[in-house]
Amino acid sequence: MMLRPKTFLLVVIAAVQLASASSRADDTPLDTDALATLAVQDHGRKKPFTTFAQETLLEMSGASSLPQGEGAKNLSAEEVMLDLWFTPQGWDDRPLILVTYGELKKKLGLPEVSDQKQFSYNQLIAQPALMELLDEAQKAQKPGMSDSLTQLQKEAEHLGERLRLFQDCVTGQKQAIVPHPAKPDGRWLPIQNLGTLDHPVWPLVEIDPPYYAASDARAVQAGSVFQNWGQAYQAGDIAKFNALTPQLVTALSALSPGIYPPPGILKFEHTYMQVHPFRWAWVIYLLALLTLGLTALWLRRGGYQLTWLLVLTGLALEVYGLACRIIISGRPPVTNMYETVIWVSFGAMVFAVLLESIYRQRYFFYAGLPASILALIVADGQPTILDASINPLTAVLRNNMWLTIHVLTIVSSYAAFTLTAALGHIALGLGVGGRRFEPAAKQVQFFIYRAMQIGVLLLAAGTILGGVWANYSWGRFWGWDPKETWALITLLCYLALLHGRLAGWWGGFGLAIGSVVCFLSVLMSWYGVNFILGKGLHSYGFGTGGLSYVAVFAAFEICYVAFCLGWVKRHKIALPRLDASMERSMLGGKS
């Protein structure tokens, strides 16, 4: 991205000077239900203004609302976006732009205080070092050099995008609310392009020929309502602003009735954004885990039944959330890291429920619930790393059949291996406990084997299907792309683990160790290729951030395995081994 700070800064200053001062005349809250029916085209998709505001503020500042100071009510994302649009004066001096990368802070001479993450537009745009980094990044992205950006240059690019986003919000370029007159996928325009505003404070986007003539009665009506709508907000008359919102939506939809999305579709997405089903799901799962643990020794039957009820409730919330994303996007919900984390949580619980319904031994819930809770907390708590936005697909993914078959199969195998790793933790803990926990340890070791079989079957099928899709998309079945290579490495790791068990190289305790260690290969294939290597044809899944969290997790896993193995050796604990007769009994007499 080539940032032109001087040009945009002049535009920002002009907008600030021409905008009238604002102060809230009353405490009337914004009618977000009405705002949700105002459609904005953003990232190639038509979405409610409320969704647009939340995603834009999160992208710009890493927060879903903006603190105003001690004792003051936080500004909602909608209020921030409307302020930037209509009353931008003073916002260029407020800490709003996210900068978290320590090396970039140091390079720009910013305070390296750990708890300061937002800085003002003026503070950042005045840094010559930023322009130098952006120039370096642009030169490094010439043909044949796209993979040569350093982490510092990548972070500088992200910062440049946030600054440009701020500029576009202030100048009105980001708020594309004027629909294309004929094409469903046509480009929408900012309101100033109607050419009917009395005193437009934003620059025009040159379109030749213009979508709507300045004399068009519909354009005049939309421009007039918008003018009054904006003036009401500037005057702080929120009651009038709320009353005019439906009129503005009606006027804009009248410009292109067949293109403007119906209010019901927009409100459906708004409701999904307000409900936060995945956040509630992990809360319910946590209650289920607490119920299961607290009733392990007393009220066993009643507690187990209540656990089942809570688990199914949490699973229903996840189904609702995934169904909403499918309806909104029109595709399977596994096209970015956020969605795969959500799917792994869902898949792990589905496998846990299915296996628990067969064996009724509680262990699948003891394993599946913590794994799903952790995944959902990570997805909910790291919005700047795991982008929850629903965006259109890149060209290579625009085949829903292969996307559904290949990607869902691969990510479902990750879910099975997640459950396997969680069971491995339990088995290692029971193994350390010695002979007293031997019967339980044998059971869990068998359950690891069962869950691992599911994962291997899915990963093998997904890898083969991936080759078929690669031939369809890129003209070759296999090219040793990093994603393909690590998928094969992961498959071979688990096949070697299962083969070693059948060959008698290790018993159940060794299988438990392998289930934890081999999951690190899943982590590399899933996260590492996209966020660490950042190379290959699977660039649609690339991202940055989260390395320190993943490194801590991997270090913990290795230390846990080393501790359990060392404890067993030091205390010379006789490891439980699942014999053939016991395995047959757990299979119900079947070999």
Coordinates of C-alpha atoms in Angstrom, one line a residue:
M1 CA 0.0 0.0 0.0
M2 CA 1.3 3.4 -1.0
L3 CA 0.2 5.9 1.7
R4 CA 0.1 9.6 0.8
P5 CA -0.1 11.2 4.2
K6 CA 0.1 14.9 3.0
T7 CA -2.7 14.6 0.6
F8 CA -5.0 12.8 3.0
L9 CA -4.1 15.0 5.9
L10 CA -5.2 18.1 3.8
V11 CA -8.5 16.3 3.1
V12 CA -8.9 15.5 6.8
I13 CA -8.2 19.1 7.8
A14 CA -10.7 20.4 5.3
A15 CA -13.4 18.0 6.6
V16 CA -12.7 19.1 10.1
Q17 CA -12.9 22.8 9.3
L18 CA -16.2 22.4 7.3
A19 CA -17.9 20.1 9.8
S20 CA -20.0 21.9 12.4
A21 CA -19.4 21.4 16.1
S22 CA -21.5 18.8 17.9
S23 CA -22.7 18.2 21.4
R24 CA -25.4 15.8 22.5
A25 CA -28.6 17.7 23.2
D26 CA -30.1 14.8 25.2
D27 CA -29.4 11.3 26.4
T28 CA -31.5 9.6 23.8
P29 CA -29.7 6.3 22.8
L30 CA -29.0 5.5 19.2
D31 CA -31.7 3.2 17.6
T32 CA -29.3 0.5 16.5
D33 CA -32.2 -1.6 15.3
A34 CA -33.0 1.1 12.8
L35 CA -29.4 1.6 12.0
A36 CA -29.1 -2.1 11.2
T37 CA -31.4 -1.6 8.2
L38 CA -29.0 0.9 6.6
A39 CA -26.8 -1.2 4.3
V40 CA -23.2 -0.5 3.6
Q41 CA -21.0 -2.2 1.0
D42 CA -17.8 -3.1 2.6
H43 CA -15.1 -5.6 1.5
G44 CA -17.4 -6.6 -1.4
R45 CA -20.4 -7.5 0.8
K46 CA -23.5 -5.6 1.8
K47 CA -23.9 -5.5 5.5
P48 CA -25.8 -3.6 8.2
F49 CA -24.3 -0.3 9.3
T50 CA -24.0 -1.8 12.8
T51 CA -21.9 -4.6 11.6
F52 CA -19.9 -2.3 9.5
A53 CA -19.2 0.0 12.5
Q54 CA -18.2 -2.8 14.8
E55 CA -15.9 -4.5 12.3
T56 CA -14.3 -1.1 11.2
L57 CA -13.6 0.0 14.8
L58 CA -12.2 -3.4 15.6
E59 CA -9.9 -3.3 12.6
M60 CA -8.8 0.3 13.3
S61 CA -8.4 0.2 17.1
G62 CA -8.6 -3.4 18.2
A63 CA -11.6 -2.6 20.4
S64 CA -15.4 -3.0 20.2
S65 CA -16.0 0.2 22.0
L66 CA -14.0 3.3 22.9
P67 CA -13.3 4.5 26.5
Q68 CA -14.0 8.2 27.1
G69 CA -12.3 8.6 30.4
E70 CA -12.8 7.6 34.0
G71 CA -16.4 7.4 35.0
A72 CA -17.7 8.2 31.5
K73 CA -19.7 5.8 29.4
N74 CA -17.8 4.1 26.6
L75 CA -18.6 5.2 23.0
S76 CA -20.2 2.4 21.0
A77 CA -18.8 1.4 17.6
E78 CA -21.8 3.0 16.0
E79 CA -21.2 6.3 17.8
V80 CA -17.5 6.4 16.9
M81 CA -18.3 5.8 13.2
L82 CA -21.0 8.4 13.1
D83 CA -18.7 10.9 14.9
L84 CA -15.9 10.3 12.4
W85 CA -18.4 10.7 9.6
F86 CA -20.2 13.9 10.7
T87 CA -18.2 15.5 13.5
P88 CA -14.5 14.5 12.9
Q89 CA -13.0 17.6 14.6
G90 CA -10.6 16.5 17.4
W91 CA -10.6 12.8 16.4
D92 CA -7.2 13.1 14.8
D93 CA -5.7 13.8 18.2
R94 CA -7.5 11.0 20.1
P95 CA -5.8 7.6 20.7
L96 CA -7.6 5.4 18.2
I97 CA -5.2 3.6 15.9
L98 CA -3.9 0.2 17.1
V99 CA -0.2 -0.4 17.4
T100 CA 0.9 -3.5 19.4
Y101 CA 4.1 -4.7 17.8
G102 CA 7.0 -3.7 20.1
E103 CA 9.7 -3.4 17.4
L104 CA 7.4 -1.1 15.4
K105 CA 6.7 1.1 18.4
K106 CA 10.5 1.4 19.0
K107 CA 11.1 2.2 15.4
L108 CA 8.5 4.9 15.4
G109 CA 9.7 6.4 18.7
L110 CA 6.4 5.6 20.5
P111 CA 6.1 4.9 24.2
E112 CA 6.7 1.2 24.7
V113 CA 4.4 1.0 27.7
S114 CA 2.8 -2.5 27.5
D115 CA -0.7 -1.3 28.3
Q116 CA -0.8 1.5 25.7
K117 CA -2.1 0.0 22.4
Q118 CA -3.8 3.0 20.7
F119 CA -2.2 6.1 19.4
S120 CA -3.6 9.2 17.6
Y121 CA -3.6 9.7 13.9
N122 CA -1.5 12.9 14.1
Q123 CA 1.0 11.2 16.4
L124 CA 1.5 8.4 13.8
I125 CA 1.3 10.2 10.6
A126 CA 4.1 12.6 11.6
Q127 CA 6.6 9.7 11.9
P128 CA 9.1 9.8 9.0
A129 CA 10.2 6.2 9.9
L130 CA 6.7 4.9 9.0
M131 CA 6.9 6.3 5.5
E132 CA 10.3 4.7 5.1
L133 CA 9.0 1.4 6.2
L134 CA 6.1 1.6 3.9
D135 CA 8.3 2.5 1.0
E136 CA 10.6 -0.5 1.8
A137 CA 7.6 -2.8 2.0
Q138 CA 6.3 -1.6 -1.4
K139 CA 9.6 -2.2 -3.1
A140 CA 9.9 -5.7 -1.5
Q141 CA 6.5 -6.7 -3.0
K142 CA 7.7 -6.5 -6.6
P143 CA 7.1 -9.6 -8.7
G144 CA 9.1 -12.5 -7.3
M145 CA 9.6 -10.8 -3.9
S146 CA 6.2 -11.1 -2.3
D147 CA 7.4 -13.4 0.4
S148 CA 10.4 -11.3 1.4
L149 CA 8.7 -8.9 3.8
T150 CA 10.0 -8.9 7.3
Q151 CA 7.7 -9.0 10.3
L152 CA 8.4 -5.3 10.9
Q153 CA 7.4 -4.4 7.4
K154 CA 4.3 -6.5 7.6
E155 CA 3.3 -4.7 10.8
A156 CA 4.0 -1.3 9.2
E157 CA 1.8 -2.2 6.3
H158 CA -1.0 -3.1 8.7
L159 CA -0.6 0.2 10.5
G160 CA -0.7 2.0 7.1
E161 CA -4.0 0.3 6.4
R162 CA -5.4 1.4 9.7
L163 CA -4.4 5.0 9.0
R164 CA -5.9 4.8 5.6
L165 CA -9.1 3.4 7.1
F166 CA -9.3 6.4 9.5
Q167 CA -8.9 8.8 6.6
D168 CA -11.6 7.0 4.6
C169 CA -14.0 7.1 7.5
V170 CA -13.4 10.8 8.0
T171 CA -13.7 11.7 4.3
G172 CA -16.8 9.5 3.8
Q173 CA -15.1 7.2 1.3
K174 CA -15.6 4.2 3.5
Q175 CA -19.4 4.6 4.0
A176 CA -20.5 3.3 0.6
I177 CA -24.3 3.5 1.1
V178 CA -25.5 4.5 -2.5
P179 CA -26.4 1.2 -4.3
H180 CA -25.4 0.4 -7.9
P181 CA -28.5 1.0 -10.1
A182 CA -28.4 -2.3 -11.9
K183 CA -25.7 -4.8 -10.9
P184 CA -26.2 -6.9 -7.7
D185 CA -22.4 -7.2 -7.3
G186 CA -21.7 -3.7 -8.6
R187 CA -19.7 -1.1 -6.7
W188 CA -21.6 1.1 -4.2
L189 CA -20.6 4.7 -3.8
P190 CA -20.4 7.3 -0.9
I191 CA -23.4 9.6 -0.6
Q192 CA -21.5 12.6 -2.0
N193 CA -21.6 11.0 -5.4
L194 CA -25.3 11.7 -5.7
G195 CA -24.3 15.3 -6.4
T196 CA -27.3 16.7 -4.5
L197 CA -25.9 17.7 -1.2
D198 CA -26.0 21.5 -0.4
H199 CA -22.6 21.6 1.3
P200 CA -20.7 18.3 0.8
V201 CA -17.6 18.2 3.1
W202 CA -16.2 15.1 1.5
P203 CA -14.4 14.6 -1.9
L204 CA -16.2 12.9 -4.7
V205 CA -15.4 9.5 -6.2
E206 CA -15.2 10.2 -9.9
I207 CA -17.7 7.9 -11.8
D208 CA -18.3 8.4 -15.5
P209 CA -21.1 8.2 -16.3
P210 CA -22.6 9.0 -12.8
Y211 CA -25.0 6.4 -11.4
Y212 CA -27.8 8.9 -10.8
A213 CA -28.3 12.3 -12.4
A214 CA -28.3 15.3 -10.0
S215 CA -31.8 16.1 -11.2
D216 CA -33.1 12.6 -10.5
A217 CA -36.0 13.0 -8.1
R218 CA -35.0 9.9 -6.2
A219 CA -31.4 11.2 -5.8
V220 CA -32.7 14.6 -4.7
Q221 CA -34.9 12.9 -2.1
A222 CA -32.1 10.7 -0.8
G223 CA -29.6 13.6 -0.7
S224 CA -32.2 15.8 1.2
V225 CA -33.0 13.1 3.8
F226 CA -29.3 12.4 4.3
Q227 CA -28.5 16.1 4.8
N228 CA -31.2 16.4 7.5
W229 CA -30.0 13.1 9.0
G230 CA -26.4 14.3 9.3
Q231 CA -27.4 17.7 10.6
A232 CA -29.5 16.1 13.3
Y233 CA -26.5 14.1 14.5
Q234 CA -24.3 17.1 14.4
A235 CA -26.8 19.0 16.5
G236 CA -26.9 16.2 19.0
D237 CA -30.7 15.7 18.3
I238 CA -30.5 11.9 18.5
A239 CA -34.3 11.6 18.7
K240 CA -34.7 13.3 15.3
F241 CA -31.7 11.3 14.0
N242 CA -33.4 8.0 15.0
A243 CA -36.7 9.1 13.4
L244 CA -34.9 10.0 10.1
T245 CA -33.0 6.7 9.8
P246 CA -35.9 4.7 8.4
Q247 CA -36.6 7.6 5.9
L248 CA -33.0 7.5 4.7
V249 CA -33.1 3.7 4.3
T250 CA -36.4 4.1 2.3
A251 CA -34.9 6.8 0.1
L252 CA -31.7 4.8 -0.6
S253 CA -33.6 1.6 -1.4
A254 CA -35.8 3.5 -3.8
L255 CA -32.8 4.3 -5.9
S256 CA -32.3 0.6 -6.7
P257 CA -35.1 -1.5 -5.3
G258 CA -33.9 -4.7 -6.8
I259 CA -30.3 -4.3 -5.5
Y260 CA -30.8 -2.9 -2.0
P261 CA -31.0 -5.8 0.6
P262 CA -34.4 -6.3 2.3
P263 CA -34.5 -5.1 6.0
G264 CA -35.1 -8.7 7.2
I265 CA -31.8 -9.9 5.9
L266 CA -29.9 -7.0 7.5
K267 CA -31.7 -7.4 10.8
F268 CA -30.9 -11.1 10.8
E269 CA -27.2 -10.4 10.7
H270 CA -27.6 -7.6 13.3
T271 CA -29.3 -10.1 15.6
Y272 CA -26.5 -12.6 15.1
M273 CA -23.9 -9.9 16.0
Q274 CA -25.9 -8.9 19.1
V275 CA -26.5 -12.5 20.4
H276 CA -22.8 -13.6 20.5
P277 CA -23.7 -17.3 20.3
F278 CA -20.2 -18.6 20.5
R279 CA -19.5 -16.6 23.7
W280 CA -22.6 -18.0 25.3
A281 CA -21.6 -21.5 24.1
W282 CA -18.4 -21.5 26.1
V283 CA -20.1 -20.1 29.2
I284 CA -22.6 -23.0 29.0
Y285 CA -19.8 -25.5 28.4
L286 CA -18.0 -24.2 31.4
L287 CA -21.2 -24.7 33.5
A288 CA -21.4 -28.2 32.1
L289 CA -17.8 -29.0 33.1
L290 CA -18.3 -27.6 36.6
T291 CA -21.5 -29.7 36.9
L292 CA -19.7 -32.8 35.7
G293 CA -16.8 -32.3 38.1
L294 CA -18.8 -31.3 41.2
T295 CA -21.2 -34.3 40.8
A296 CA -18.5 -36.9 40.1
L297 CA -18.8 -38.3 43.6
W298 CA -22.3 -37.3 44.6
L299 CA -25.6 -36.9 42.6
R300 CA -23.8 -38.9 39.9
R301 CA -26.9 -39.7 37.9
G302 CA -28.6 -36.4 38.2
G303 CA -25.4 -34.5 37.6
Y304 CA -24.6 -36.6 34.5
Q305 CA -28.0 -35.9 33.1
L306 CA -27.7 -32.2 33.8
T307 CA -24.3 -32.2 32.1
W308 CA -25.8 -33.7 29.0
L309 CA -28.5 -31.0 28.9
L310 CA -25.9 -28.2 29.2
V311 CA -23.7 -29.8 26.6
L312 CA -26.5 -30.1 24.1
T313 CA -27.5 -26.5 24.9
G314 CA -24.0 -25.3 24.2
L315 CA -23.9 -27.3 21.0
A316 CA -27.2 -25.9 19.9
L317 CA -25.8 -22.4 20.4
E318 CA -22.8 -23.3 18.2
V319 CA -25.1 -24.8 15.6
Y320 CA -27.1 -21.5 15.6
G321 CA -23.9 -19.4 15.2
L322 CA -22.5 -21.6 12.4
A323 CA -25.9 -21.6 10.6
C324 CA -26.1 -17.8 10.8
R325 CA -22.6 -17.5 9.3
I326 CA -23.6 -19.9 6.5
I327 CA -26.9 -18.0 5.7
I328 CA -25.1 -14.6 5.8
S329 CA -22.1 -15.7 3.7
G330 CA -23.6 -18.4 1.5
R331 CA -20.7 -20.7 2.1
P332 CA -19.2 -23.2 4.7
P333 CA -17.9 -21.4 7.7
V334 CA -14.2 -22.5 7.4
T335 CA -12.5 -20.0 5.3
N336 CA -10.3 -18.2 7.8
M337 CA -8.5 -18.9 11.1
Y338 CA -11.4 -17.6 13.2
E339 CA -13.9 -19.9 11.5
T340 CA -11.7 -23.0 11.7
V341 CA -11.1 -22.4 15.5
I342 CA -14.9 -22.2 15.9
W343 CA -15.4 -25.4 13.8
V344 CA -12.8 -27.3 15.7
S345 CA -14.6 -26.4 19.0
F346 CA -17.9 -27.6 17.4
G347 CA -16.4 -30.7 15.9
A348 CA -14.6 -31.7 19.1
M349 CA -17.9 -31.5 21.0
V350 CA -19.8 -33.4 18.3
F351 CA -17.2 -36.3 18.4
A352 CA -17.3 -36.1 22.3
V353 CA -21.1 -36.4 22.3
L354 CA -21.2 -39.3 19.8
L355 CA -18.5 -41.3 21.6
E356 CA -19.9 -40.5 25.1
S357 CA -23.3 -41.7 23.9
I358 CA -21.7 -45.0 23.1
Y359 CA -19.4 -45.6 26.0
R360 CA -21.1 -43.5 28.8
Q361 CA -17.8 -43.1 30.8
R362 CA -17.7 -39.3 31.2
Y363 CA -14.2 -39.1 29.9
F364 CA -15.1 -37.7 26.5
F365 CA -16.9 -34.8 28.3
Y366 CA -13.9 -34.4 30.6
A367 CA -11.7 -34.0 27.5
G368 CA -14.0 -32.3 25.0
L369 CA -15.4 -29.6 27.2
P370 CA -12.1 -28.0 28.2
A371 CA -10.8 -28.2 24.6
S372 CA -14.0 -26.6 23.3
I373 CA -14.0 -23.9 26.0
L374 CA -10.3 -23.0 25.3
A375 CA -10.9 -22.8 21.5
L376 CA -14.0 -20.6 21.9
I377 CA -12.3 -18.3 24.5
V378 CA -9.3 -17.9 22.1
A379 CA -11.7 -17.0 19.2
D380 CA -13.7 -14.6 21.3
G381 CA -10.7 -13.0 23.1
Q382 CA -8.3 -12.4 20.2
P383 CA -10.3 -10.4 17.7
T384 CA -7.2 -8.6 16.3
I385 CA -5.5 -12.0 15.5
L386 CA -8.6 -14.0 14.6
D387 CA -10.8 -11.8 12.4
A388 CA -14.4 -12.7 12.8
S389 CA -15.6 -10.7 9.9
I390 CA -17.7 -12.4 7.2
N391 CA -16.1 -11.5 3.9
P392 CA -16.5 -12.8 0.3
L393 CA -14.3 -15.7 -0.8
T394 CA -11.1 -15.3 -2.8
A395 CA -11.3 -16.7 -6.4
V396 CA -9.6 -20.1 -5.6
L397 CA -12.2 -20.8 -2.9
R398 CA -15.3 -20.0 -5.0
N399 CA -16.3 -23.7 -5.5
N400 CA -18.5 -24.5 -2.6
M401 CA -18.5 -28.3 -3.4
W402 CA -14.7 -28.6 -3.0
L403 CA -14.7 -26.1 -0.2
T404 CA -17.3 -28.1 1.7
I405 CA -15.7 -31.5 1.0
H406 CA -12.0 -30.8 1.4
V407 CA -11.7 -28.0 4.0
L408 CA -14.5 -29.3 6.2
T409 CA -12.9 -32.8 6.2
I410 CA -9.5 -31.4 7.1
V411 CA -10.7 -29.1 9.8
S412 CA -12.9 -31.9 11.2
S413 CA -9.8 -34.1 11.5
Y414 CA -8.2 -31.3 13.5
A415 CA -11.3 -31.4 15.8
A416 CA -10.8 -35.2 16.3
F417 CA -7.1 -34.7 17.1
T418 CA -8.0 -32.0 19.5
L419 CA -10.2 -34.4 21.4
T420 CA -7.5 -37.0 21.2
A421 CA -4.9 -34.6 22.7
A422 CA -7.3 -33.7 25.5
L423 CA -7.8 -37.4 26.3
G424 CA -4.0 -37.8 26.2
H425 CA -3.7 -35.2 29.0
I426 CA -6.1 -37.2 31.1
A427 CA -4.4 -40.5 30.4
L428 CA -1.0 -39.1 31.3
G429 CA -2.4 -37.7 34.5
L430 CA -3.9 -41.1 35.4
G431 CA -0.7 -42.9 34.5
V432 CA 1.2 -40.7 36.9
G433 CA -1.3 -41.7 39.6
G434 CA 0.0 -45.3 39.5
R435 CA -1.9 -48.5 40.2
R436 CA -4.8 -46.9 41.9
F437 CA -6.0 -45.3 38.6
E438 CA -5.0 -48.2 36.4
P439 CA -8.5 -49.3 35.3
A440 CA -9.4 -45.7 34.4
A441 CA -6.1 -45.2 32.6
K442 CA -6.8 -48.3 30.5
Q443 CA -10.2 -47.0 29.5
V444 CA -8.9 -43.6 28.5
Q445 CA -6.0 -45.1 26.5
F446 CA -8.6 -47.1 24.5
F447 CA -10.7 -43.9 24.0
I448 CA -7.6 -42.2 22.6
Y449 CA -7.2 -44.9 20.1
R450 CA -10.8 -44.6 19.0
A451 CA -10.7 -40.8 18.6
M452 CA -7.4 -41.0 16.8
Q453 CA -8.9 -43.5 14.3
I454 CA -11.5 -40.9 13.4
G455 CA -9.0 -38.2 13.0
V456 CA -6.7 -40.2 10.8
L457 CA -9.5 -41.3 8.5
L458 CA -10.7 -37.7 8.1
L459 CA -7.2 -36.3 7.5
A460 CA -6.3 -39.0 5.0
A461 CA -9.5 -38.4 3.1
G462 CA -9.1 -34.6 3.3
T463 CA -5.5 -34.8 2.0
I464 CA -6.5 -36.9 -1.0
L465 CA -9.4 -34.7 -1.8
G466 CA -7.2 -31.6 -1.4
G467 CA -5.0 -33.1 -4.2
V468 CA -8.1 -33.4 -6.4
W469 CA -9.1 -29.8 -5.7
A470 CA -5.5 -28.6 -6.4
N471 CA -5.6 -30.3 -9.8
Y472 CA -8.9 -28.5 -10.4
S473 CA -7.7 -25.1 -9.3
W474 CA -3.9 -25.1 -10.1
G475 CA -3.5 -27.8 -12.6
R476 CA -1.5 -30.2 -10.5
F477 CA -2.3 -32.8 -7.8
W478 CA 0.7 -32.2 -5.6
G479 CA 3.4 -29.5 -5.5
W480 CA 5.0 -29.7 -2.1
D481 CA 3.4 -26.4 -1.1
P482 CA 4.0 -25.8 2.6
K483 CA 0.4 -26.5 3.5
E484 CA 0.3 -29.7 1.5
T485 CA 3.7 -30.8 3.0
W486 CA 2.6 -30.2 6.6
A487 CA -0.7 -32.0 6.0
L488 CA 1.3 -35.0 4.9
I489 CA 3.7 -34.7 7.8
T490 CA 0.8 -34.6 10.2
L491 CA -0.8 -37.7 8.6
L492 CA 2.4 -39.6 8.8
C493 CA 2.9 -38.7 12.4
Y494 CA -0.4 -40.2 13.5
L495 CA 0.0 -43.2 11.2
A496 CA 3.3 -43.9 12.8
L497 CA 1.7 -43.6 16.2
L498 CA -1.0 -46.1 15.4
H499 CA 1.4 -48.4 13.6
G500 CA 3.7 -48.4 16.7
R501 CA 0.8 -49.4 18.9
L502 CA -0.2 -52.3 16.6
A503 CA 3.4 -53.4 16.3
G504 CA 3.9 -53.4 20.1
W505 CA 6.6 -50.6 20.1
W506 CA 4.7 -48.8 22.8
G507 CA 1.6 -49.3 24.9
G508 CA -1.2 -47.1 26.0
F509 CA 1.0 -44.7 27.9
G510 CA 3.1 -44.2 24.8
L511 CA 0.0 -43.6 22.8
A512 CA -1.1 -41.0 25.2
I513 CA 2.3 -39.2 24.9
G514 CA 2.1 -39.4 21.1
S515 CA -1.4 -38.0 21.1
V516 CA -0.1 -34.8 22.8
V517 CA 3.1 -34.5 20.9
C518 CA 1.6 -35.2 17.5
F519 CA -0.9 -32.5 18.1
L520 CA 2.0 -30.0 17.7
S521 CA 2.2 -31.1 14.1
V522 CA -1.5 -30.3 13.7
L523 CA -0.7 -26.9 15.2
M524 CA 2.0 -26.3 12.7
S525 CA -0.2 -27.3 9.8
W526 CA -3.1 -25.3 11.1
Y527 CA -1.5 -22.2 12.5
G528 CA 2.2 -22.3 11.7
V529 CA 2.0 -22.4 7.9
N530 CA -0.4 -19.5 7.8
F531 CA 0.9 -17.3 10.5
I532 CA 4.6 -18.2 10.8
L533 CA 5.8 -19.4 7.3
G534 CA 3.3 -17.2 5.4
K535 CA 4.4 -18.8 2.1
G536 CA 2.7 -20.8 -0.6
L537 CA -0.4 -21.0 -2.7
H538 CA -2.7 -21.0 0.3
S539 CA -2.1 -17.3 0.9
Y540 CA -5.9 -16.7 1.4
G541 CA -5.4 -18.1 5.0
F542 CA -2.3 -16.1 5.9
G543 CA -2.3 -13.8 8.9
T544 CA -0.1 -12.4 11.7
G545 CA 0.0 -12.4 15.4
G546 CA -0.4 -14.9 18.2
L547 CA 3.0 -16.4 18.0
S548 CA 3.8 -15.8 21.7
Y549 CA 0.5 -17.5 22.8
V550 CA 1.1 -20.6 20.5
A551 CA 4.8 -20.8 21.7
V552 CA 3.7 -20.8 25.3
F553 CA 1.1 -23.5 24.6
A554 CA 3.6 -25.7 22.7
A555 CA 6.2 -25.2 25.5
F556 CA 3.6 -26.2 28.1
E557 CA 2.7 -29.3 26.2
I558 CA 6.3 -30.4 26.0
C559 CA 6.9 -29.7 29.6
Y560 CA 3.8 -31.6 30.7
V561 CA 4.8 -34.7 28.7
A562 CA 8.4 -34.5 30.0
F563 CA 7.1 -34.2 33.6
C564 CA 4.7 -37.1 33.3
L565 CA 7.4 -39.3 31.6
G566 CA 10.0 -38.3 34.2
W567 CA 7.7 -38.9 37.1
V568 CA 6.8 -42.4 35.9
K569 CA 10.5 -43.3 35.4
R570 CA 11.7 -41.8 38.6
H571 CA 9.0 -43.6 40.7
K572 CA 9.2 -46.8 38.6
I573 CA 5.5 -46.8 38.1
A574 CA 4.2 -49.9 36.3
L575 CA 2.4 -48.6 33.3
P576 CA -1.1 -50.0 32.6
R577 CA -1.4 -51.9 29.3
L578 CA -4.7 -52.5 27.6
D579 CA -4.8 -56.3 26.9
A580 CA -6.8 -57.9 24.1
S581 CA -9.5 -59.3 26.3
M582 CA -10.3 -55.9 27.9
E583 CA -10.3 -54.3 24.5
R584 CA -12.8 -56.8 23.3
S585 CA -15.0 -56.2 26.3
M586 CA -15.0 -52.4 25.6
L587 CA -15.9 -53.1 22.0
G588 CA -18.9 -55.1 23.2
G589 CA -17.3 -58.5 22.4
K590 CA -16.2 -57.4 18.9
S591 CA -12.6 -57.7 17.9

